Amino acid sequence: MKSYSPLAVAPPEWIVANCVAQLRQLYDTQTAPFITPFTDYSAGLQRARELEVRLLQLDKEGAELRDENAQLHSRLAAVDLAAAANTAAQLEEARAALTRAERELGSLYRDKANLLEEVVGANTSLTTARSALESSNAQLAQSRAEVSALREQLSALGAALESERATRVAATAELAAAMSARDGALTEAERLRHENVNLLRRLMEMKEGEAGRLNDINRMHEELLEQATRMRQEAELDRQATELIRQRAVAAALSSVAAVGALGQPASAASSVLVAAPQLAALGPAPLAPDAAGGGGATGASSGEWVGAVGAAQPGGVGGLSMPMSLRDVMGMLAGSPSQRGGGGAVGTAGMYGTVLRPPELRMPTRVPLAVVAVAHKGGCNSLAAQFPGHFVASCGADRTVALWDVATISGALGTVGGGGGGGGGSRGGSSGHVGPAISLMGMTAAVNDCAFTCDAAQVVAAGSDRALLVWDATSGRHRHTLTGHTGPVTAVALSPLDCRLAVSVSEDRSFKLWDLSRGFSVRSVPCAKMPLCLALSTDGNTVVTGHLDGSVLLWDVRQCRAGTATPLVEHHDQNQPVVCLAALPSNDSVLMLATRDGSLRLWDFRGATTMRLWRQPGFSLGTCGGTGRPRCHLGISADGRLLAAGAADGSVWVWDLRNAGAGPGAGADPKQLRGGPGGSPVHQDSVVATAFSSDMTALLSADKAGGLAFWQME
């Protein structure tokens, strides 16, 4: 009997199928718990990477928000100085930043929703992977070998999951910090709104104060108009008084002629006056002055001198008789001293009618001032400017005022008291009278450094330390323009001798500007590489000359400056002392008077860049204002270019006759030194920083650093 081993018999197919089904079920049961964590772990890693990227983005956005917050704080510090419009703009920027932050927060929420959608997609992928796993029956053996490895990875995935949870907690904390920062930004915006309200209230208060100041200015303007009306009335009264005195002078002349005829003078002289008598009678009734027809011998001699002067042909006379044409001339004729009434043939005397001024080409200032104003400007005077043509001289100083002095009125009123010519003995009678400015121009908010008249004598321009220039009407005192644009104090101003609309100013901001006075704005601004102290315009108005702190002098073409291509035509530098003053000579369009800090004066031809004459007077030290760092002064040059006046540091005034000066450097006629005080002491109490001749050559004005002003009569 043949035996069969159980192992030698092949199992039936249903057993094989049953085993395969059980193995498949066992595989599904054992691998399913591992596949799900593995898939979740992969998804967690992907989520962690995305969260890290997002965290970096949030950090960057947080840094941007912190920068924007710092910018908001810096803008908040500048709010007090900025205008309301800038504050509103900054608030709008802050609101825009908050809006952006809110939009970014919304984008974070959208990103979270996207992540949830991605998780759903991952679950769908997991289902697909499971179906693919069911189709991989051939890899069952390999999967069993990998089970142990998967178990090891399971523990690692658990640790990673804990780390992911910690990361999520940190991200949540940062999100909470971002929300708190947003709340802080909202609070800051609210505070900014409150401060904006306060700023608007302060701005309204400032506007109300400014309106009050404008009302004060309007009241001052009305007072100036009333003052101008009173001045016109006084001028009419002066004209009437002049006419009356002229008639009396004619009557006195006729009585003198009668006395001469009685003494047996030649018939020709008497007949010339008798022929003119009908013409003189046409001027109106002329009551005789009893004291003008005296009968003594001295009176007869003086009458003979006067008749001799009548015999000569004089322009403006009636029938050969020289007549006074103004109240000042009449008062000057009647103010002669007894020593001059006794006769003598000196130039400039006219017998019983006193002193008659020499011709302009022979006049020199007296050694004793006609009048002294102890304090014309509180804090000190800075500059003087004469009106051409006209009888005003402008002064300016630290009291923020420009004063216009009527030289004709002062000379006419004070010249009749005391009398006297150019002698040095005694005090002037006029110095004890009250002298004040005819017009005071106000409006500056700081010291006035310089002033000048336009070439038509209609306007006054002043340069101030408040970085502005003001323009007034010279007759009414009405304010016309305020010229702004300089960023530093304006130290000097010069006006064109030919164009009344062109003004040039120089400032400590190292630039000079060209201004159009008719429209009140800057035509061109020209930068300077060196610190400018003074400037001057040539008499043809085509060249600007600037003097600088390092001693250099630069020439600029006005036409190039207008075109915007300004470069110095010439740079002259032959000494190291600061150039403190530049003044053009009216008699020559290419010659300037140049003064330096060491007291030397140069007659300088700027076209050839050569020094024509040099004055270094022993004992003369130039008086300057503006401190040691930026000194400046003002030289006085007569209208004919003959006389030069300069102030000294000891309070005296020095006058040179440029016509008599020598041609070689260092040579020249001896100057005339004016002191005016008792015993030869200076009448000025401080350095004389500015001088100016009146346009009619009847007076010289000098101003000192203490604010004093002196009037020196020309004889």
Coordinates of C-alpha atoms in Angstrom, one line a residue, residues 272-610:
S272 CA 20.9 199.1 -13.3
V273 CA 18.9 198.6 -10.1
L274 CA 16.4 201.5 -11.0
V275 CA 15.8 199.8 -14.3
A276 CA 14.9 196.6 -12.5
A277 CA 12.7 198.4 -10.0
P278 CA 9.5 198.2 -12.1
Q279 CA 10.1 194.5 -12.6
L280 CA 10.7 194.0 -8.9
A281 CA 7.6 195.9 -8.1
A282 CA 5.7 193.3 -10.1
L283 CA 6.4 190.7 -7.5
G284 CA 4.0 192.4 -5.2
P285 CA 3.9 194.8 -2.3
A286 CA 7.2 194.8 -0.3
P287 CA 7.2 196.5 3.0
L288 CA 10.5 198.1 3.9
A289 CA 12.5 196.7 6.8
P290 CA 13.6 199.7 9.0
D291 CA 16.7 197.9 10.2
A292 CA 17.8 197.0 6.6
A293 CA 18.3 200.6 5.6
G294 CA 20.6 201.7 8.4
G295 CA 22.5 204.9 8.1
G296 CA 25.9 204.2 9.7
G297 CA 29.2 203.9 7.8
A298 CA 29.5 200.2 8.3
T299 CA 26.0 199.7 6.8
G300 CA 26.9 201.8 3.9
A301 CA 30.0 199.7 3.2
S302 CA 28.0 196.5 3.3
S303 CA 25.4 198.0 1.1
G304 CA 28.0 198.9 -1.4
E305 CA 29.2 195.2 -1.5
W306 CA 25.7 194.0 -2.0
V307 CA 25.1 196.5 -4.9
G308 CA 28.4 195.4 -6.5
A309 CA 27.1 191.8 -6.4
V310 CA 23.8 192.9 -7.9
G311 CA 25.7 194.4 -10.9
A312 CA 26.9 191.0 -12.0
A313 CA 24.5 188.8 -14.1
Q314 CA 23.1 186.0 -12.0
P315 CA 21.0 183.2 -13.4
G316 CA 17.5 183.2 -11.9
G317 CA 17.7 187.0 -11.0
V318 CA 15.3 189.7 -12.1
G319 CA 17.0 192.2 -14.2
G320 CA 20.5 191.1 -13.1
L321 CA 19.5 190.9 -9.4
S322 CA 20.2 187.5 -7.7
M323 CA 17.1 186.4 -5.8
P324 CA 16.8 183.8 -3.1
M325 CA 14.8 180.9 -4.5
S326 CA 13.9 179.0 -1.3
L327 CA 13.3 179.5 2.4
R328 CA 16.6 177.8 3.1
D329 CA 18.5 180.3 0.9
V330 CA 16.7 183.3 2.4
M331 CA 17.3 182.1 6.0
G332 CA 21.0 181.5 5.1
M333 CA 21.3 185.1 3.7
L334 CA 19.8 186.6 6.8
A335 CA 21.9 184.5 9.2
G336 CA 25.3 186.3 8.7
S337 CA 27.5 186.9 11.7
P338 CA 28.5 190.5 12.7
S339 CA 32.1 189.7 11.6
Q340 CA 30.9 188.9 8.1
R341 CA 28.6 192.0 7.9
G342 CA 31.6 194.3 8.2
G343 CA 32.8 193.8 4.6
G344 CA 35.7 191.9 3.1
G345 CA 35.9 190.2 -0.2
A346 CA 36.1 186.5 0.9
V347 CA 34.3 184.0 -1.4
G348 CA 31.0 182.9 0.0
T349 CA 30.0 186.2 1.9
A350 CA 27.5 188.8 0.8
G351 CA 27.6 191.7 3.2
M352 CA 24.6 192.4 5.3
Y353 CA 22.7 189.3 4.2
G354 CA 25.2 186.9 5.8
T355 CA 26.7 183.7 4.4
V356 CA 26.0 182.6 0.8
L357 CA 27.1 179.1 0.0
R358 CA 30.1 178.6 -2.2
P359 CA 29.6 176.8 -5.5
P360 CA 29.3 173.0 -5.1
E361 CA 32.8 172.5 -6.5
L362 CA 34.3 174.6 -3.6
R363 CA 32.2 173.4 -0.7
M364 CA 33.7 171.6 2.4
P365 CA 32.0 170.6 5.6
T366 CA 32.3 172.8 8.7
R367 CA 34.3 171.6 11.6
V368 CA 31.4 172.0 14.0
P369 CA 28.1 170.1 13.4
L370 CA 25.0 172.0 12.7
A371 CA 22.9 169.6 14.7
V372 CA 23.5 166.4 16.7
V373 CA 20.9 163.7 17.5
A374 CA 22.2 161.7 20.4
V375 CA 20.1 158.6 19.8
A376 CA 18.6 158.5 16.3
H377 CA 18.4 154.7 16.4
K378 CA 18.3 152.7 19.6
G379 CA 21.0 150.0 19.5
G380 CA 23.1 151.7 16.8
C381 CA 23.0 153.0 13.3
N382 CA 24.1 150.7 10.4
S383 CA 23.9 152.7 7.2
L384 CA 23.0 156.0 5.5
A385 CA 21.7 156.7 2.0
A386 CA 21.1 160.0 0.2
Q387 CA 18.2 160.6 -2.2
F388 CA 19.2 161.6 -5.7
P389 CA 17.5 163.8 -6.7
G390 CA 15.9 165.0 -3.5
H391 CA 16.5 166.4 -0.1
F392 CA 16.1 163.3 2.0
V393 CA 18.8 161.2 3.7
A394 CA 17.8 157.8 5.0
S395 CA 19.3 156.2 8.1
C396 CA 18.7 152.7 9.5
G397 CA 19.7 150.8 12.5
A398 CA 19.1 148.1 15.1
D399 CA 15.7 149.6 16.1
R400 CA 14.1 148.0 13.0
T401 CA 13.3 151.5 11.6
V402 CA 14.4 153.5 8.5
A403 CA 14.3 157.2 9.2
L404 CA 14.1 159.8 6.4
W405 CA 15.7 163.2 7.4
D406 CA 14.7 166.3 5.5
V407 CA 18.1 168.0 5.2
A408 CA 16.6 171.2 3.6
T409 CA 14.2 171.6 6.6
I410 CA 17.0 171.0 9.2
S411 CA 19.5 173.3 7.5
G412 CA 16.9 176.0 7.0
A413 CA 15.5 175.8 10.5
L414 CA 18.8 175.5 12.4
G415 CA 21.1 177.6 10.1
T416 CA 19.3 180.8 11.2
V417 CA 20.2 180.4 14.9
G418 CA 23.6 181.5 16.0
G419 CA 25.0 181.9 12.5
G420 CA 28.7 181.4 11.6
G421 CA 30.6 179.9 8.8
G422 CA 33.2 177.2 8.9
G423 CA 35.0 178.4 12.0
G424 CA 35.9 176.1 14.8
G425 CA 35.0 178.4 17.8
G426 CA 31.8 178.1 19.7
S427 CA 28.9 175.7 19.5
R428 CA 26.4 175.8 16.8
G429 CA 23.1 177.4 17.7
G430 CA 21.1 174.7 15.9
S431 CA 22.6 171.8 17.8
S432 CA 20.4 172.7 20.8
G433 CA 17.2 172.6 18.8
H434 CA 15.0 169.6 18.4
V435 CA 15.7 167.6 15.3
G436 CA 13.7 164.6 14.2
P437 CA 13.0 162.5 11.1
A438 CA 10.4 163.7 8.6
I439 CA 9.2 160.1 8.1
S440 CA 9.8 156.9 10.0
L441 CA 9.4 153.7 8.0
M442 CA 8.6 150.6 10.0
G443 CA 7.7 147.0 9.3
M444 CA 11.0 145.1 9.8
T445 CA 11.1 142.4 12.5
A446 CA 14.8 142.6 13.1
A447 CA 17.7 145.1 12.7
V448 CA 18.0 147.0 9.4
N449 CA 21.5 146.5 7.9
D450 CA 21.3 148.7 4.8
C451 CA 19.0 151.0 2.9
A452 CA 19.0 152.8 -0.5
F453 CA 16.8 155.0 -2.7
T454 CA 15.8 154.0 -6.3
C455 CA 17.2 156.1 -9.1
D456 CA 13.8 158.0 -9.5
A457 CA 13.9 158.8 -5.7
A458 CA 10.4 157.4 -5.4
Q459 CA 11.1 154.3 -3.3
V460 CA 13.2 153.2 -0.3
V461 CA 14.6 149.7 -0.1
A462 CA 15.9 148.3 3.2
A463 CA 17.8 145.1 3.9
G464 CA 17.3 143.4 7.3
S465 CA 18.6 140.7 9.6
D466 CA 15.1 139.0 9.3
R467 CA 16.2 137.7 5.9
A468 CA 13.8 140.0 4.0
L469 CA 13.9 143.3 2.1
L470 CA 11.1 145.9 2.5
V471 CA 10.1 148.5 -0.1
W472 CA 8.3 151.8 0.9
D473 CA 7.1 154.8 -1.0
A474 CA 9.6 157.6 -0.2
T475 CA 6.9 160.4 0.0
S476 CA 4.0 158.8 1.7
G477 CA 5.8 156.1 3.6
R478 CA 3.4 153.4 2.3
H479 CA 4.6 149.9 2.3
R480 CA 4.8 148.4 -1.2
H481 CA 6.6 145.1 -1.2
T482 CA 8.2 142.5 1.1
L483 CA 11.0 140.6 -0.7
T484 CA 11.7 137.2 0.7
G485 CA 13.9 134.4 -0.5
H486 CA 17.2 134.7 1.4
T487 CA 18.0 132.1 4.0
G488 CA 20.3 134.3 6.0
P489 CA 20.5 138.0 7.2
V490 CA 20.6 140.4 4.3
T491 CA 23.7 142.6 4.8
A492 CA 23.6 145.0 1.9
V493 CA 21.5 146.3 -1.0
A494 CA 22.3 148.2 -4.1
L495 CA 19.9 149.8 -6.7
S496 CA 20.5 150.3 -10.3
P497 CA 21.4 153.9 -11.2
L498 CA 19.5 153.6 -14.5
D499 CA 16.6 151.2 -13.9
C500 CA 14.4 152.0 -10.9
R501 CA 13.0 148.4 -11.0
L502 CA 16.3 146.6 -10.4
A503 CA 17.7 145.9 -7.0
V504 CA 20.6 143.6 -5.9
S505 CA 21.0 142.2 -2.4
V506 CA 23.7 140.2 -0.7
S507 CA 23.2 137.9 2.2
E508 CA 25.1 135.7 4.7
D509 CA 23.6 132.7 2.9
R510 CA 26.5 133.1 0.5
S511 CA 24.4 134.4 -2.4
F512 CA 23.2 137.6 -4.0
K513 CA 19.8 138.1 -5.6
L514 CA 18.4 140.3 -8.4
W515 CA 14.9 141.7 -7.6
D516 CA 12.2 143.2 -9.8
L517 CA 10.8 146.0 -7.5
S518 CA 7.8 146.6 -9.8
R519 CA 6.5 143.0 -9.2
G520 CA 8.1 142.3 -5.9
F521 CA 9.9 139.0 -6.5
S522 CA 13.4 137.6 -7.2
V523 CA 14.6 137.6 -10.9
R524 CA 17.6 135.4 -10.2
S525 CA 19.7 134.0 -7.3
V526 CA 23.4 133.7 -7.7
P527 CA 25.5 131.6 -5.3
C528 CA 28.9 132.7 -4.1
A529 CA 31.7 130.4 -3.0
K530 CA 32.9 132.9 -0.5
M531 CA 31.2 134.9 2.3
P532 CA 30.1 138.3 0.8
L533 CA 30.0 141.4 2.9
C534 CA 29.2 144.2 0.6
L535 CA 28.3 145.0 -3.0
A536 CA 28.0 147.8 -5.5
L537 CA 26.5 148.4 -9.0
S538 CA 28.4 150.2 -11.7
T539 CA 27.0 153.5 -12.8
D540 CA 25.9 151.9 -16.1
G541 CA 24.0 149.2 -14.2
N542 CA 25.6 146.3 -16.1
T543 CA 28.2 145.1 -13.5
V544 CA 27.7 143.8 -10.0
V545 CA 30.8 144.0 -7.7
T546 CA 30.9 141.9 -4.5
G547 CA 33.4 142.3 -1.7
H548 CA 34.2 139.2 0.4
L549 CA 35.5 138.3 3.9
D550 CA 38.8 136.8 2.5
G551 CA 39.7 140.2 0.8
S552 CA 38.7 139.2 -2.7
V553 CA 36.5 141.2 -5.1
L554 CA 34.4 139.5 -7.7
L555 CA 32.8 141.0 -10.8
W556 CA 29.5 139.7 -12.3
D557 CA 27.7 140.6 -15.5
V558 CA 24.0 141.5 -14.8
R559 CA 22.9 140.2 -18.2
Q560 CA 24.5 136.8 -17.5
C561 CA 22.9 136.7 -14.1
R562 CA 19.5 137.4 -15.6
A563 CA 20.1 134.6 -18.1
G564 CA 21.0 132.1 -15.4
T565 CA 24.6 131.6 -16.5
A566 CA 26.3 133.6 -13.9
T567 CA 30.0 133.1 -13.4
P568 CA 32.5 135.7 -12.1
L569 CA 34.0 137.8 -14.9
V570 CA 37.0 138.8 -12.8
E571 CA 38.3 137.7 -9.3
H572 CA 40.7 140.2 -7.8
H573 CA 42.6 139.3 -4.7
D574 CA 45.7 141.4 -3.8
Q575 CA 45.2 141.6 0.0
N576 CA 43.9 139.5 2.8
Q577 CA 41.8 142.1 4.8
P578 CA 38.0 141.8 4.6
V579 CA 36.4 144.2 2.0
V580 CA 33.9 146.2 4.2
C581 CA 32.6 148.7 1.7
L582 CA 32.3 149.2 -2.0
A583 CA 31.0 152.5 -3.5
A584 CA 30.7 153.6 -7.1
L585 CA 32.0 157.0 -8.2
P586 CA 29.3 159.0 -10.0
S587 CA 31.9 160.7 -12.3
N588 CA 33.3 157.4 -13.7
D589 CA 31.4 154.2 -14.7
S590 CA 34.4 151.9 -14.2
V591 CA 35.9 153.3 -10.9
L592 CA 35.0 152.1 -7.4
M593 CA 36.0 153.2 -3.9
L594 CA 37.1 150.1 -2.0
A595 CA 37.6 150.1 1.8
T596 CA 39.2 147.3 3.8
R597 CA 39.1 146.4 7.5
D598 CA 42.7 147.8 8.1
G599 CA 41.5 151.3 7.2
S600 CA 43.0 151.5 3.7
L601 CA 41.0 153.2 1.0
R602 CA 41.6 152.3 -2.7
L603 CA 40.4 154.0 -5.9
W604 CA 40.0 150.9 -8.0
D605 CA 39.4 150.5 -11.7
F606 CA 37.4 147.3 -11.9
R607 CA 37.6 146.9 -15.7
G608 CA 41.4 146.8 -15.6
A609 CA 41.5 145.3 -12.1
T610 CA 44.1 147.9 -11.0

